[in-house]
Short mmCIF file of C-alpha atoms in Angstrom, two decimals:
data_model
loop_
_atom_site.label_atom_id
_atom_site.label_comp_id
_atom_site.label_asym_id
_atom_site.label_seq_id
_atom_site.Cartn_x
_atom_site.Cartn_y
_atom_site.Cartn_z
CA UNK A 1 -5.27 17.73 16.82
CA UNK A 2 -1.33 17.30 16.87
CA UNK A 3 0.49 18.82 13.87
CA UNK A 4 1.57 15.64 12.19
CA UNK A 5 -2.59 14.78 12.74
CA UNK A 6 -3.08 17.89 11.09
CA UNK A 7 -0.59 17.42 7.85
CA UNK A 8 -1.94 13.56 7.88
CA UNK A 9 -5.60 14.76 7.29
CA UNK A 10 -4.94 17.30 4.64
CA UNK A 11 -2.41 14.80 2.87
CA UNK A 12 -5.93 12.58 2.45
CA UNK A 13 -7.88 15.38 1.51
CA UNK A 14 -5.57 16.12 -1.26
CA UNK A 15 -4.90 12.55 -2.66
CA UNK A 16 -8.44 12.06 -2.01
CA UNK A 17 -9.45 15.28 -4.38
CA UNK A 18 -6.77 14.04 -7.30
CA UNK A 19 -7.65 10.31 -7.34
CA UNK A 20 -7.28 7.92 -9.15
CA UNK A 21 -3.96 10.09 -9.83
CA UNK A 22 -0.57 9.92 -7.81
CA UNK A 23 0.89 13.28 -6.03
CA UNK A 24 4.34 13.61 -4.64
CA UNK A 25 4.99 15.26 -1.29
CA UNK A 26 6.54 18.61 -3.14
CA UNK A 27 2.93 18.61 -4.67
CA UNK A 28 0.87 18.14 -1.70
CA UNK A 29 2.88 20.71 0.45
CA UNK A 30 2.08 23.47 -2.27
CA UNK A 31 -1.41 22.81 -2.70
CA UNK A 32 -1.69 22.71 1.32
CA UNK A 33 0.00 25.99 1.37
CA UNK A 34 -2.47 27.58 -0.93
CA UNK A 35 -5.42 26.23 1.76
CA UNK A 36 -3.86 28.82 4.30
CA UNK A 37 -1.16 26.05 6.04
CA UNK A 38 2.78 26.13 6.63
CA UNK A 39 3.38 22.71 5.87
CA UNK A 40 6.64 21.63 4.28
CA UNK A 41 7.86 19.03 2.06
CA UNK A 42 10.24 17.09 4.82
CA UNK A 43 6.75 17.13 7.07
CA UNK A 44 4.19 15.77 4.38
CA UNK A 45 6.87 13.12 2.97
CA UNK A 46 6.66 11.64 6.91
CA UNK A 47 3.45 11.89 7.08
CA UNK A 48 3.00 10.08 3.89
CA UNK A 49 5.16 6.98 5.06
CA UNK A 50 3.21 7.02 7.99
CA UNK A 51 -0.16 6.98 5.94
CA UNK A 52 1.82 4.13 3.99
CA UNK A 53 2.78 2.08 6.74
CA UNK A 54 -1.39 2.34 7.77
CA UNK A 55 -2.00 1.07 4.28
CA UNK A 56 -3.90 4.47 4.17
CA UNK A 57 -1.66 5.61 0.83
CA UNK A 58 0.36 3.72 -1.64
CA UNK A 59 3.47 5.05 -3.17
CA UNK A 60 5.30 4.60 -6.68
CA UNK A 61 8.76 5.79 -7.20
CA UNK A 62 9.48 6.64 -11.11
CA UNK A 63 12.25 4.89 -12.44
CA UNK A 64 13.10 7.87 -14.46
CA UNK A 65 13.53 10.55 -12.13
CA UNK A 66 13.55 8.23 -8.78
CA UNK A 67 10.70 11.03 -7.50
CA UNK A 68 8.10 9.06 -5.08
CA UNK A 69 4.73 9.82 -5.58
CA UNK A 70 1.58 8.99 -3.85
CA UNK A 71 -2.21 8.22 -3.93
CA UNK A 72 -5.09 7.02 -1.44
CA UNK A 73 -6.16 3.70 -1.19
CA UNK A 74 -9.71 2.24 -0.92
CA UNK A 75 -9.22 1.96 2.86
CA UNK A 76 -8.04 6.18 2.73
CA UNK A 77 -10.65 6.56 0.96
CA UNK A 78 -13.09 5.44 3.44
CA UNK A 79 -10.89 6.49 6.30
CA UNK A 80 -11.68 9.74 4.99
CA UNK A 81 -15.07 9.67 4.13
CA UNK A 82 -15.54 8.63 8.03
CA UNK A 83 -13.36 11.19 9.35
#
């Protein structure tokens, strides 16, 4: 697996271990620290849009603080479940 493969399959892991809830990136790079990786922010927020743009994740930015936050959809959800 490539990197961004790599950061791509923890990102579902993560949003699929918090769901129905929304993470932001900030979030997901911590907890993906704490499972032993060197992921950053900058590299799970691209990952993220690119999970978006596979309909993979959905995203909701607050209107109060403008942060973007995300969470698996039902196709994620079975993406994952058939990885």
């Amino acid at each position: 697996m490539t990197r961004n493969q790599d950061i791509r399959s923890e990102v579902l892991i993560q949003l699929y271990g918090v769901r129905p809830l929304k993470a932001s990136a900030n979030f997901l790079a911590k907890q993906a620290r704490k499972s032993g990786n060197d992921f950053g922010e900058v590299e799970v927020k691209a990952e993220c849009e690119f999970l978006l743009g596979q309909e993979l994740v959905e995203s909701l930015e607050s209107p109060v603080t403008g942060e973007v936050k995300y969470s698996i959809t039902s196709k994620g959800v079975l993406a994952y479940e058939n990885q």
